[in-house]
């Protein structure tokens, strides 16, 4: 069995729920203020852990109350936090989220996440069969150093280029599996894509990514499911019809599930089916990290 290593962000999500989102310049009455553990790195690590993978998180927290709460939550889930540092002089990352009609807006204040460095990723020892996962809420030099180490060890690298940010082809060349949504795909390929577009448009855009042949691209399409390019062949995993209450963290659930499945020796095709089912559970619950399903829940759904 391989292990999962996630280098990424850890945030406290401060969520305001409302019946609808305010327009620019408008004030609306909210219905609740909620605090959830989040951050793309932490969410992906929780997802992989709950789905059965031995998972290590590499990241930074501030020395403050949010940092203490997040550390306690992550530790209680069984995530290995040996490489999560409490950083003096920086606040724990925070995400300010508005949630209405199962849709959200997110503003992230990076705080300590912005201090994750290339040196931070040098201590964990990866091996062949391990899975290295990262996203764009920590600095690019740290991600590049992490993936170089992973590659040297024979581990598989998964990049979730979220939130969409300019990145060089040198980083993309270090990626074995790219998992992104239609907005991120549109950004990286400078293509205007809508979630209602014909799937052929997504296939063309995915093929135009500068990541080289033989790499796997998975485009998560919300209700429509997942489109993957495996050996350059398109493959569709249909979305599951569920009533979503909060989609925050659903993409992270998917990424963590793919990583956990691959670490467990499963094929990419099986991993995608499994991750699609896991994400369909995640969207039916409020909050990011706490809404990640367990392996038993996914098994029950799949065998139904
Ligand atoms: O992907 C969802 C996550 O994005 C939230 O948990 C928030 O913290 C932001 O990082």
PDB file of N, CA, C and O in Angstrom, residues 94-127:
ATOM      1  N   UNK A  94      -7.398  31.906   6.441  1.00  0.00           N
ATOM      2  CA  UNK A  94      -8.845  32.041   6.640  1.00  0.00           C
ATOM      3  C   UNK A  94      -9.520  32.137   5.284  1.00  0.00           C
ATOM      4  O   UNK A  94      -8.990  32.766   4.367  1.00  0.00           O
ATOM      5  N   UNK A  95     -10.692  31.532   5.169  1.00  0.00           N
ATOM      6  CA  UNK A  95     -11.498  31.705   3.950  1.00  0.00           C
ATOM      7  C   UNK A  95     -12.846  32.276   4.372  1.00  0.00           C
ATOM      8  O   UNK A  95     -13.488  31.742   5.275  1.00  0.00           O
ATOM      9  N   UNK A  96     -13.232  33.376   3.740  1.00  0.00           N
ATOM     10  CA  UNK A  96     -14.534  33.990   4.020  1.00  0.00           C
ATOM     11  C   UNK A  96     -15.470  33.547   2.906  1.00  0.00           C
ATOM     12  O   UNK A  96     -15.226  33.821   1.729  1.00  0.00           O
ATOM     13  N   UNK A  97     -16.488  32.803   3.290  1.00  0.00           N
ATOM     14  CA  UNK A  97     -17.337  32.123   2.293  1.00  0.00           C
ATOM     15  C   UNK A  97     -18.782  32.588   2.443  1.00  0.00           C
ATOM     16  O   UNK A  97     -19.294  32.688   3.560  1.00  0.00           O
ATOM     17  N   UNK A  98     -19.431  32.890   1.319  1.00  0.00           N
ATOM     18  CA  UNK A  98     -20.885  33.064   1.357  1.00  0.00           C
ATOM     19  C   UNK A  98     -21.495  31.835   0.704  1.00  0.00           C
ATOM     20  O   UNK A  98     -21.021  31.363  -0.327  1.00  0.00           O
ATOM     21  N   UNK A  99     -22.526  31.312   1.337  1.00  0.00           N
ATOM     22  CA  UNK A  99     -23.147  30.084   0.839  1.00  0.00           C
ATOM     23  C   UNK A  99     -24.642  30.315   0.695  1.00  0.00           C
ATOM     24  O   UNK A  99     -25.318  30.706   1.654  1.00  0.00           O
ATOM     25  N   UNK A 100     -25.144  30.130  -0.513  1.00  0.00           N
ATOM     26  CA  UNK A 100     -26.583  30.303  -0.768  1.00  0.00           C
ATOM     27  C   UNK A 100     -26.971  29.392  -1.919  1.00  0.00           C
ATOM     28  O   UNK A 100     -26.234  29.282  -2.903  1.00  0.00           O
ATOM     29  N   UNK A 101     -28.106  28.738  -1.818  1.00  0.00           N
ATOM     30  CA  UNK A 101     -28.611  27.859  -2.887  1.00  0.00           C
ATOM     31  C   UNK A 101     -27.548  26.865  -3.365  1.00  0.00           C
ATOM     32  O   UNK A 101     -27.388  26.666  -4.571  1.00  0.00           O
ATOM     33  N   UNK A 102     -26.818  26.281  -2.436  1.00  0.00           N
ATOM     34  CA  UNK A 102     -25.804  25.264  -2.740  1.00  0.00           C
ATOM     35  C   UNK A 102     -24.657  25.791  -3.596  1.00  0.00           C
ATOM     36  O   UNK A 102     -23.912  25.018  -4.192  1.00  0.00           O
ATOM     37  N   UNK A 103     -24.526  27.107  -3.662  1.00  0.00           N
ATOM     38  CA  UNK A 103     -23.438  27.728  -4.415  1.00  0.00           C
ATOM     39  C   UNK A 103     -22.637  28.612  -3.472  1.00  0.00           C
ATOM     40  O   UNK A 103     -23.176  29.060  -2.465  1.00  0.00           O
ATOM     41  N   UNK A 104     -21.379  28.873  -3.807  1.00  0.00           N
ATOM     42  CA  UNK A 104     -20.611  29.682  -2.862  1.00  0.00           C
ATOM     43  C   UNK A 104     -19.710  30.686  -3.558  1.00  0.00           C
ATOM     44  O   UNK A 104     -19.417  30.558  -4.750  1.00  0.00           O
ATOM     45  N   UNK A 105     -19.291  31.685  -2.781  1.00  0.00           N
ATOM     46  CA  UNK A 105     -18.185  32.555  -3.202  1.00  0.00           C
ATOM     47  C   UNK A 105     -17.141  32.436  -2.095  1.00  0.00           C
ATOM     48  O   UNK A 105     -17.499  32.254  -0.927  1.00  0.00           O
ATOM     49  N   UNK A 106     -15.874  32.511  -2.452  1.00  0.00           N
ATOM     50  CA  UNK A 106     -14.813  32.322  -1.444  1.00  0.00           C
ATOM     51  C   UNK A 106     -13.732  33.384  -1.618  1.00  0.00           C
ATOM     52  O   UNK A 106     -13.249  33.605  -2.731  1.00  0.00           O
ATOM     53  N   UNK A 107     -13.376  34.045  -0.517  1.00  0.00           N
ATOM     54  CA  UNK A 107     -12.204  34.925  -0.502  1.00  0.00           C
ATOM     55  C   UNK A 107     -11.226  34.315   0.493  1.00  0.00           C
ATOM     56  O   UNK A 107     -11.589  34.098   1.652  1.00  0.00           O
ATOM     57  N   UNK A 108     -10.008  34.017   0.043  1.00  0.00           N
ATOM     58  CA  UNK A 108      -9.022  33.372   0.918  1.00  0.00           C
ATOM     59  C   UNK A 108      -7.956  34.383   1.339  1.00  0.00           C
ATOM     60  O   UNK A 108      -7.410  35.104   0.504  1.00  0.00           O
ATOM     61  N   UNK A 109      -7.695  34.428   2.640  1.00  0.00           N
ATOM     62  CA  UNK A 109      -6.572  35.223   3.162  1.00  0.00           C
ATOM     63  C   UNK A 109      -5.519  34.197   3.571  1.00  0.00           C
ATOM     64  O   UNK A 109      -5.702  33.447   4.542  1.00  0.00           O
ATOM     65  N   UNK A 110      -4.431  34.145   2.806  1.00  0.00           N
ATOM     66  CA  UNK A 110      -3.483  33.026   2.910  1.00  0.00           C
ATOM     67  C   UNK A 110      -2.820  32.915   4.279  1.00  0.00           C
ATOM     68  O   UNK A 110      -2.618  31.808   4.793  1.00  0.00           O
ATOM     69  N   UNK A 111      -2.444  34.025   4.895  1.00  0.00           N
ATOM     70  CA  UNK A 111      -1.764  33.972   6.190  1.00  0.00           C
ATOM     71  C   UNK A 111      -0.553  33.047   6.144  1.00  0.00           C
ATOM     72  O   UNK A 111       0.280  33.131   5.233  1.00  0.00           O
ATOM     73  N   UNK A 112      -0.473  32.128   7.096  1.00  0.00           N
ATOM     74  CA  UNK A 112       0.698  31.240   7.210  1.00  0.00           C
ATOM     75  C   UNK A 112       0.895  30.355   5.978  1.00  0.00           C
ATOM     76  O   UNK A 112       2.019  29.932   5.691  1.00  0.00           O
ATOM     77  N   UNK A 113      -0.181  30.092   5.242  1.00  0.00           N
ATOM     78  CA  UNK A 113      -0.038  29.253   4.032  1.00  0.00           C
ATOM     79  C   UNK A 113       0.960  29.856   3.042  1.00  0.00           C
ATOM     80  O   UNK A 113       1.623  29.129   2.298  1.00  0.00           O
ATOM     81  N   UNK A 114       1.037  31.187   3.037  1.00  0.00           N
ATOM     82  CA  UNK A 114       1.931  31.872   2.088  1.00  0.00           C
ATOM     83  C   UNK A 114       3.398  31.668   2.447  1.00  0.00           C
ATOM     84  O   UNK A 114       4.289  31.994   1.658  1.00  0.00           O
ATOM     85  N   UNK A 115       3.649  31.124   3.657  1.00  0.00           N
ATOM     86  CA  UNK A 115       5.040  30.945   4.101  1.00  0.00           C
ATOM     87  C   UNK A 115       5.542  29.522   3.892  1.00  0.00           C
ATOM     88  O   UNK A 115       6.688  29.197   4.235  1.00  0.00           O
ATOM     89  N   UNK A 116       4.692  28.645   3.368  1.00  0.00           N
ATOM     90  CA  UNK A 116       5.159  27.279   3.076  1.00  0.00           C
ATOM     91  C   UNK A 116       6.274  27.399   2.031  1.00  0.00           C
ATOM     92  O   UNK A 116       6.113  28.038   0.993  1.00  0.00           O
ATOM     93  N   UNK A 117       7.426  26.802   2.338  1.00  0.00           N
ATOM     94  CA  UNK A 117       8.603  27.005   1.488  1.00  0.00           C
ATOM     95  C   UNK A 117       9.110  25.678   0.919  1.00  0.00           C
ATOM     96  O   UNK A 117       8.695  24.601   1.351  1.00  0.00           O
ATOM     97  N   UNK A 118      10.041  25.816  -0.024  1.00  0.00           N
ATOM     98  CA  UNK A 118      10.665  24.613  -0.602  1.00  0.00           C
ATOM     99  C   UNK A 118      11.352  23.803   0.502  1.00  0.00           C
ATOM    100  O   UNK A 118      11.366  22.570   0.467  1.00  0.00           O
ATOM    101  N   UNK A 119      11.891  24.496   1.512  1.00  0.00           N
ATOM    102  CA  UNK A 119      12.561  23.778   2.613  1.00  0.00           C
ATOM    103  C   UNK A 119      11.560  22.935   3.409  1.00  0.00           C
ATOM    104  O   UNK A 119      11.904  21.870   3.933  1.00  0.00           O
ATOM    105  N   UNK A 120      10.309  23.391   3.484  1.00  0.00           N
ATOM    106  CA  UNK A 120       9.288  22.662   4.275  1.00  0.00           C
ATOM    107  C   UNK A 120       9.006  21.272   3.716  1.00  0.00           C
ATOM    108  O   UNK A 120       8.522  20.402   4.438  1.00  0.00           O
ATOM    109  N   UNK A 121       9.248  21.090   2.413  1.00  0.00           N
ATOM    110  CA  UNK A 121       8.869  19.807   1.800  1.00  0.00           C
ATOM    111  C   UNK A 121      10.057  18.843   1.698  1.00  0.00           C
ATOM    112  O   UNK A 121       9.926  17.774   1.117  1.00  0.00           O
ATOM    113  N   UNK A 122      11.194  19.231   2.282  1.00  0.00           N
ATOM    114  CA  UNK A 122      12.385  18.382   2.113  1.00  0.00           C
ATOM    115  C   UNK A 122      12.436  17.220   3.119  1.00  0.00           C
ATOM    116  O   UNK A 122      13.083  16.216   2.857  1.00  0.00           O
ATOM    117  N   UNK A 123      11.749  17.352   4.269  1.00  0.00           N
ATOM    118  CA  UNK A 123      11.888  16.303   5.295  1.00  0.00           C
ATOM    119  C   UNK A 123      11.077  15.032   5.051  1.00  0.00           C
ATOM    120  O   UNK A 123      11.584  13.933   5.290  1.00  0.00           O
ATOM    121  N   UNK A 124       9.815  15.117   4.602  1.00  0.00           N
ATOM    122  CA  UNK A 124       9.071  13.866   4.419  1.00  0.00           C
ATOM    123  C   UNK A 124       9.747  12.960   3.403  1.00  0.00           C
ATOM    124  O   UNK A 124      10.205  13.424   2.350  1.00  0.00           O
ATOM    125  N   UNK A 125       9.835  11.683   3.717  1.00  0.00           N
ATOM    126  CA  UNK A 125      10.502  10.736   2.818  1.00  0.00           C
ATOM    127  C   UNK A 125       9.444   9.955   2.051  1.00  0.00           C
ATOM    128  O   UNK A 125       8.704   9.154   2.620  1.00  0.00           O
ATOM    129  N   UNK A 126       9.359  10.220   0.749  1.00  0.00           N
ATOM    130  CA  UNK A 126       8.393   9.528  -0.101  1.00  0.00           C
ATOM    131  C   UNK A 126       9.046   8.306  -0.735  1.00  0.00           C
ATOM    132  O   UNK A 126      10.277   8.237  -0.825  1.00  0.00           O
ATOM    133  N   UNK A 127       8.215   7.380  -1.174  1.00  0.00           N
ATOM    134  CA  UNK A 127       8.729   6.153  -1.793  1.00  0.00           C
ATOM    135  C   UNK A 127       7.873   5.797  -3.005  1.00  0.00           C
ATOM    136  O   UNK A 127       6.790   6.368  -3.196  1.00  0.00           O
TER     137      UNK A 127
END
